[in-house]
C-alpha cells in the first residue's frame, strides 16, 4: 500500500499556515509523510481508507526535554516533599549511583519502557539527555543507549558535580575528555545553570566547548530561583532555555528578543510543589513556548504530555489550543525541527488520534488516555 486516506476527522489540528484547525477533515498519507490535508468532501482517492469516526486528530507530541537514561527511583524523596521537604538538586547524585551500577542492558530496557509509555500517550518525537553517569564511560554509554531510541540526544555531563570531585577539575573533564567521548553520540549540549550546580561562567565554558565540538546549545535555566541562566541561553543562541520558573522582566525580554524557546516543564512544579511558570506572560510578550515532561526520577517522574497540557491549562494561563501548540509545534521549534510537530503537507505523518471530538478534551479530561498514535 502506498497511500492512505484518513477521513471523517471531526477536528484536524495541523498547524498549517492557511488553516491551522479544520473541521470535518481528511488527511492523505504517502510514504510516511502528509501528502494532502483539507475538507473531507474534497479528499482525493487513495489506495486504502481509514474512517476515524468523527474524532479529533492532532500532531504527535514532541517531548523536547527528558532524562530517560537512569536506574532506580526516588519515591521516598517525592513522599518527603509532599510532606513539606523542599526539592534539592543534590538528589541527582542518588540516581547517579544507581545508574552507574546498572548494566547497559538494564539502562536500555528502562529507556525502551519509558519511550513505549510515551508513545502510548501520543508522543512521537522525544529528546533524551545523559546526566546520571558523570564519568567519561557512564556519560558516553548513556548517550549511546539514548541514541538507540532517538536522534535527539543531549550531552548533560554538566548536570551536577559528582561527590568528592573538585568543581573546576570537573568542568575541565566535561569540556575535555568527556565531551570528546560523548560528542559523537549527541546532537545537543546542555548545562544545569543554577546555584548548587554550575555558575554562569562555568556554564558558558561548557556550552562554548560543546559548540566548538559541533553540538548545539540548550540550557536548564531559572528552575530553583532567579539567576543568569536564561540570559546566558540568549547570549549563546541556545535553542531553548528550559524550566523558566523564576523570570524577571529582563529574562522575558531576553527570550523574546533572542527567539530562544522557553521550555516549560509543569511536571516539575507539580512534583516539587513549586510555583508554576507564567506561560501567559511569556506568550503575551512574544516568547515561543514549548511544553515538555522533563521525565526523570527526581523532579518530574511523568512521561505524559497530555498531563503537562492539562496542568499548563489549569495552572499556567494557557488556552487548550496554545498548550497543544506548545506540546507539538513548540517542542519542534525547541529541537529546531520542521518535519515534526505539525501536519502540513510534507511533514512526517505522525498523526495522533484522540478518543474525543476536539483537542479541548486533552485538558478537560486529565489523566484519561485519549491520545494514541495512528498505526499504519
Ligand atoms: O530537569 N534540573 C536538573 N535536572 C533535572 C532534575 C534531575 C533530578 O532531580 O534527578 C530537572 O529537573
Ligand atoms: Fe531536566
Coordinates of C-alpha atoms and ligand atoms in Angstrom, one line a residue:
X1 CA 0.0 0.0 0.0
X2 CA 1.4 3.4 -0.9
X3 CA -1.3 5.9 0.1
X4 CA -3.7 6.0 3.0
X5 CA -6.8 8.3 3.3
X6 CA -7.6 9.1 6.9
X7 CA -11.1 10.5 6.8
X8 CA -14.1 11.5 8.9
X9 CA -11.8 13.6 11.2
X10 CA -14.1 15.8 13.3
X11 CA -11.3 18.3 14.0
X12 CA -7.9 18.2 12.4
X13 CA -5.2 20.3 14.1
X14 CA -2.5 20.6 11.5
X15 CA -0.9 24.0 12.3
X16 CA -0.9 24.6 8.6
X17 CA -0.4 28.3 7.9
X18 CA -3.6 28.7 5.9
X19 CA -5.9 26.6 8.1
X20 CA -4.4 25.5 11.4
X21 CA -7.6 23.8 12.5
X22 CA -10.1 22.2 10.1
X23 CA -13.5 20.7 10.9
X24 CA -14.8 17.6 9.1
X25 CA -11.4 17.0 7.5
X26 CA -9.3 14.3 5.9
X27 CA -5.5 13.6 5.5
X28 CA -3.7 11.6 2.8
X29 CA -0.5 9.9 3.8
X30 CA 2.1 8.7 1.3
X31 CA 5.4 7.1 2.1
X32 CA 5.2 8.2 5.7
X33 CA 4.5 11.8 5.0
X34 CA 1.5 14.0 4.8
X35 CA 0.6 14.4 1.1
X36 CA -2.7 16.2 1.4
X37 CA -5.0 17.8 4.0
X38 CA -8.4 19.5 3.7
X39 CA -12.1 19.2 3.7
X40 CA -13.3 15.6 3.8
X41 CA -15.6 16.1 0.9
X42 CA -12.7 17.3 -1.3
X43 CA -10.3 14.4 -0.5
X44 CA -8.6 12.6 -3.3
X45 CA -8.7 8.9 -3.8
X46 CA -6.1 6.7 -2.1
X47 CA -5.1 3.0 -2.0
X48 CA -6.7 2.5 1.4
X49 CA -9.2 4.4 3.6
X50 CA -9.4 4.7 7.3
X51 CA -12.6 6.2 8.8
X52 CA -11.8 7.5 12.3
X53 CA -15.5 8.1 13.2
X54 CA -15.6 11.9 13.8
X55 CA -12.9 12.2 16.4
X56 CA -10.1 14.8 16.6
X57 CA -6.6 14.2 15.0
X58 CA -3.6 16.2 16.2
X59 CA 0.2 16.1 15.5
X60 CA 2.2 13.7 17.6
X61 CA 3.6 15.3 20.7
X62 CA 7.2 16.5 20.6
X63 CA 8.7 16.0 24.1
X64 CA 11.8 18.2 23.9
X65 CA 13.2 17.6 27.3
X66 CA 13.6 14.2 29.1
X67 CA 16.3 12.4 31.2
X68 CA 15.3 8.8 30.4
X69 CA 18.7 7.1 30.9
X70 CA 18.6 6.2 34.6
X71 CA 18.1 3.4 37.0
X72 CA 16.2 3.2 40.3
X73 CA 13.7 5.7 41.5
X74 CA 13.3 8.4 44.2
X75 CA 9.8 7.7 45.5
X76 CA 10.9 8.4 49.1
X77 CA 12.2 11.8 48.1
X78 CA 8.8 12.6 46.5
X79 CA 6.9 11.4 49.5
X80 CA 9.1 13.6 51.8
X81 CA 8.4 16.6 49.5
X82 CA 4.7 16.1 49.6
X83 CA 5.1 16.2 53.4
X84 CA 6.8 19.6 53.2
X85 CA 10.5 19.0 52.4
X86 CA 12.0 21.2 49.6
X87 CA 13.4 19.8 46.4
X88 CA 17.2 19.7 46.3
X89 CA 19.3 19.3 43.2
X90 CA 21.6 17.1 45.3
X91 CA 19.1 14.2 44.9
X92 CA 20.6 13.8 41.4
X93 CA 23.6 12.0 43.0
X94 CA 21.3 9.2 44.3
X95 CA 20.3 8.4 40.7
X96 CA 23.9 8.7 39.6
X97 CA 24.9 5.9 41.9
X98 CA 22.1 3.7 40.7
X99 CA 22.8 4.5 37.1
X100 CA 26.5 3.7 37.3
X101 CA 25.7 0.3 38.9
X102 CA 23.2 -0.7 36.1
X103 CA 24.3 -2.7 33.1
X104 CA 23.9 -1.3 29.5
X105 CA 21.0 -3.8 29.0
X106 CA 19.2 -2.6 32.1
X107 CA 19.5 1.1 31.1
X108 CA 18.4 0.3 27.5
X109 CA 15.4 -1.6 28.8
X110 CA 14.4 1.3 31.0
X111 CA 14.7 3.7 28.1
X112 CA 12.6 1.4 25.9
X113 CA 10.0 1.1 28.6
X114 CA 9.6 4.8 29.0
X115 CA 9.7 5.6 25.3
X116 CA 7.0 3.0 24.7
X117 CA 4.8 4.5 27.6
X118 CA 5.3 7.9 25.9
X119 CA 4.3 6.6 22.5
X120 CA 1.2 5.0 24.0
X121 CA 0.2 8.5 25.2
X122 CA 0.8 10.2 21.9
X123 CA 4.5 11.2 21.9
X124 CA 6.1 10.6 18.6
X125 CA 9.4 12.6 19.0
X126 CA 11.5 12.6 22.1
X127 CA 14.7 14.2 23.2
X128 CA 16.8 12.3 25.7
X129 CA 19.7 13.6 27.9
X130 CA 22.6 12.0 29.6
X131 CA 23.5 13.4 33.0
X132 CA 23.2 10.5 35.5
X133 CA 26.6 9.0 34.6
X134 CA 29.0 11.9 35.3
X135 CA 32.1 9.8 34.3
X136 CA 33.5 9.6 30.8
X137 CA 32.4 6.0 30.5
X138 CA 29.0 6.4 32.0
X139 CA 28.1 9.6 30.1
X140 CA 29.2 8.1 26.8
X141 CA 27.3 4.8 27.3
X142 CA 24.2 6.8 28.5
X143 CA 24.3 8.7 25.2
X144 CA 24.9 5.6 23.1
X145 CA 21.9 4.0 24.7
X146 CA 19.8 7.1 24.2
X147 CA 20.8 7.1 20.5
X148 CA 19.2 3.7 20.1
X149 CA 15.9 5.4 20.9
X150 CA 16.2 8.8 19.2
X151 CA 18.4 11.2 17.1
X152 CA 17.6 13.9 19.6
X153 CA 20.3 13.2 22.2
X154 CA 21.8 15.7 24.6
X155 CA 25.1 15.6 26.5
X156 CA 24.4 16.8 30.0
X157 CA 27.7 15.9 31.7
X158 CA 27.3 19.3 33.5
X159 CA 24.3 18.2 35.5
X160 CA 25.9 18.3 38.9
X161 CA 29.5 17.9 40.2
X162 CA 29.8 14.3 41.4
X163 CA 30.6 13.7 45.1
X164 CA 34.3 14.1 46.0
X165 CA 35.2 15.9 42.8
X166 CA 36.7 19.4 42.6
X167 CA 34.3 21.8 40.7
X168 CA 36.9 23.3 38.4
X169 CA 38.5 19.9 37.7
X170 CA 35.1 18.5 36.8
X171 CA 34.4 21.4 34.3
X172 CA 37.8 20.6 32.7
X173 CA 36.7 16.9 32.5
X174 CA 33.3 17.8 31.0
X175 CA 34.8 20.1 28.4
X176 CA 37.7 17.9 27.6
X177 CA 37.8 14.0 27.6
X178 CA 34.1 13.6 28.4
X179 CA 32.9 15.9 25.6
X180 CA 35.3 14.1 23.2
X181 CA 33.8 10.7 24.1
X182 CA 30.2 12.0 24.1
X183 CA 30.0 14.3 21.1
X184 CA 29.8 11.5 18.5
X185 CA 26.6 10.3 20.2
X186 CA 24.9 13.7 20.8
X187 CA 23.3 16.5 18.9
X188 CA 22.9 18.9 21.8
X189 CA 24.9 20.2 24.8
X190 CA 23.1 21.2 28.0
X191 CA 24.1 22.5 31.4
X192 CA 22.3 22.9 34.7
X193 CA 23.0 26.6 35.3
X194 CA 21.8 27.0 38.9
X195 CA 23.1 27.7 42.4
X196 CA 24.3 24.3 43.7
X197 CA 25.1 23.1 40.1
X198 CA 27.1 25.3 37.7
X199 CA 27.6 29.1 37.8
X200 CA 27.2 31.3 34.7
X201 CA 30.9 31.4 33.8
X202 CA 31.2 27.6 34.1
X203 CA 28.0 27.1 32.1
X204 CA 29.2 29.4 29.4
X205 CA 32.5 27.5 29.2
X206 CA 30.6 24.2 28.9
X207 CA 28.3 25.4 26.2
X208 CA 31.1 27.0 24.2
X209 CA 33.1 23.8 24.3
X210 CA 30.1 21.9 23.1
X211 CA 29.5 24.3 20.3
X212 CA 33.2 24.0 19.3
X213 CA 32.7 20.2 19.2
X214 CA 29.7 20.6 16.8
X215 CA 26.9 20.4 19.3
X216 CA 24.1 22.9 19.6
X217 CA 23.3 24.5 23.0
X218 CA 20.3 24.4 25.3
X219 CA 20.2 25.3 29.0
X220 CA 18.5 24.2 32.2
X221 CA 17.7 27.7 33.5
X222 CA 16.0 29.6 36.3
X223 CA 14.5 26.4 37.9
X224 CA 15.1 26.9 41.6
X225 CA 15.4 30.6 41.8
X226 CA 16.1 33.8 39.8
X227 CA 19.5 33.6 38.0
X228 CA 21.5 34.2 34.9
X229 CA 20.6 31.0 33.0
X230 CA 18.0 32.4 30.7
X231 CA 20.2 35.4 29.7
X232 CA 23.1 33.0 29.1
X233 CA 20.8 31.0 26.8
X234 CA 20.1 34.2 24.8
X235 CA 23.8 35.2 24.8
X236 CA 24.9 31.8 23.3
X237 CA 21.9 31.5 20.9
X238 CA 20.6 28.4 22.6
X239 CA 17.7 26.5 21.0
X240 CA 15.8 26.6 24.4
X241 CA 16.0 27.7 28.0
X242 CA 14.2 25.1 29.9
X243 CA 12.3 25.4 33.3
X244 CA 11.9 29.3 33.3
X245 CA 10.2 29.0 36.7
X246 CA 11.6 32.3 38.1
X247 CA 11.9 35.0 35.5
X248 CA 12.2 38.8 35.8
X249 CA 11.3 41.3 33.1
X250 CA 14.9 41.3 31.7
X251 CA 14.7 37.5 31.3
X252 CA 11.4 37.7 29.5
X253 CA 12.8 40.4 27.2
X254 CA 15.9 38.3 26.5
X255 CA 13.8 35.4 25.5
X256 CA 11.5 37.4 23.2
X257 CA 14.4 39.4 21.6
X258 CA 16.6 36.3 21.0
X259 CA 13.9 33.9 19.9
X260 CA 15.2 31.3 22.4
X261 CA 12.3 28.9 23.1
X262 CA 11.1 28.8 26.7
X263 CA 10.7 25.2 27.6
X264 CA 8.2 24.9 30.3
X265 CA 8.1 21.7 32.4
X266 CA 4.9 21.6 34.5
X267 CA 5.6 18.1 35.8
X268 CA 8.5 19.6 37.8
X269 CA 6.4 22.2 39.6
X270 CA 3.7 19.6 40.2
X271 CA 6.2 17.2 41.7
X272 CA 8.3 19.7 43.7
X273 CA 5.4 21.9 44.9
X274 CA 7.0 24.9 43.3
X275 CA 5.2 27.9 41.7
X276 CA 4.2 27.2 38.1
X277 CA 5.9 29.3 35.4
X278 CA 3.7 32.1 34.0
X279 CA 3.1 30.9 30.4
X280 CA 0.6 33.7 29.8
X281 CA 3.2 36.4 30.5
X282 CA 5.7 34.7 28.1
X283 CA 3.2 34.3 25.3
X284 CA 1.9 37.8 25.7
X285 CA 5.5 39.0 25.4
X286 CA 6.0 37.2 22.2
X287 CA 8.1 34.3 23.5
X288 CA 7.9 30.9 21.8
X289 CA 6.8 28.4 24.5
X290 CA 7.3 24.6 24.4
X291 CA 5.9 22.2 26.9
X292 CA 7.8 19.0 27.8
X293 CA 7.7 16.4 30.5
X294 CA 11.3 16.6 31.8
X295 CA 10.7 12.9 32.6
X296 CA 13.3 11.9 35.3
X297 CA 13.1 10.1 38.7
X298 CA 13.8 13.2 40.8
X299 CA 11.9 16.3 39.8
X300 CA 9.2 15.0 37.4
X301 CA 8.5 11.3 37.0
X302 CA 5.9 11.5 34.4
X303 CA 6.1 10.6 30.7
X304 CA 2.7 12.0 29.9
X305 CA 2.4 15.0 27.6
X306 CA -1.4 15.1 28.0
X307 CA -0.8 15.5 31.7
X308 CA 1.5 18.5 31.0
X309 CA -1.1 20.0 28.7
X310 CA -3.8 19.7 31.4
X311 CA -1.6 21.3 34.1
X312 CA -0.5 24.1 31.7
X313 CA -4.1 25.0 31.0
X314 CA -5.3 24.7 34.6
X315 CA -2.3 26.4 36.3
X316 CA -0.2 28.4 33.8
X317 CA -2.8 30.5 31.9
X318 CA -2.6 28.7 28.6
X319 CA -5.7 28.0 26.4
X320 CA -6.1 24.4 25.4
X321 CA -5.1 25.3 21.8
X322 CA -1.9 27.1 23.0
X323 CA -1.0 24.2 25.2
X324 CA -1.4 21.8 22.3
X325 CA 0.7 24.0 20.1
X326 CA 3.5 24.2 22.7
X327 CA 3.4 20.4 23.1
X328 CA 3.7 19.8 19.4
X329 CA 5.0 22.8 17.2
X330 CA 6.6 24.5 20.2
X331 CA 8.5 21.3 21.0
X332 CA 9.6 21.0 17.4
X333 CA 10.9 24.6 17.5
X334 CA 12.8 23.8 20.7
X335 CA 14.5 21.0 18.7
X336 CA 14.9 23.1 15.6
X337 CA 12.8 20.6 13.6
X338 CA 10.5 21.5 10.8
X339 CA 9.4 17.9 9.9
X340 CA 7.5 17.1 13.1
X341 CA 5.1 18.8 15.4
X342 CA 2.7 19.7 12.6
X343 CA 0.7 18.0 9.9
X344 CA 1.1 20.3 6.9
X345 CA 1.9 18.8 3.5
X346 CA 5.4 17.4 3.6
X347 CA 5.6 16.8 7.4
X348 CA 6.2 13.3 8.8
X349 CA 2.8 11.6 9.1
X350 CA 2.9 11.5 12.9
X351 CA -0.9 11.6 13.4
X352 CA -2.3 11.2 16.9
X353 CA -6.0 10.2 17.1
X354 CA -7.9 11.4 20.2
X355 CA -10.7 9.4 21.6
X356 CA -12.6 12.8 21.8
X357 CA -14.3 15.2 19.4
X358 CA -11.9 18.1 20.0
X359 CA -8.4 18.9 21.4
X360 CA -10.0 20.6 24.4
X361 CA -10.6 17.2 25.9
X362 CA -6.9 16.8 26.4
X363 CA -7.1 19.3 29.3
X364 CA -10.7 18.8 30.1
X365 CA -10.3 15.1 30.9
X366 CA -7.0 14.9 32.7
X367 CA -5.5 11.5 33.3
X368 CA -7.7 9.8 30.7
X369 CA -5.8 8.0 28.0
X370 CA -7.3 9.8 25.0
X371 CA -4.3 10.2 22.7
X372 CA -3.0 7.3 20.6
X373 CA -0.7 7.4 17.5
X374 CA -2.4 6.2 14.3
X375 CA -0.9 2.9 13.4
X376 CA -0.4 2.3 9.7
Ligands
LIG1 O1 15.4 18.9 34.9 N1 17.3 20.4 36.9 C1 18.1 19.5 36.8 N2 17.8 18.3 36.3 C2 16.6 17.6 36.4 C3 16.3 17.0 37.8 C4 17.1 15.8 37.9 C5 16.8 15.1 39.2 O2 16.3 15.6 40.2 O3 17.2 13.9 39.2 C6 15.5 18.5 36.0 O4 14.6 18.9 36.8
LIG2 FE1 15.7 18.5 33.0

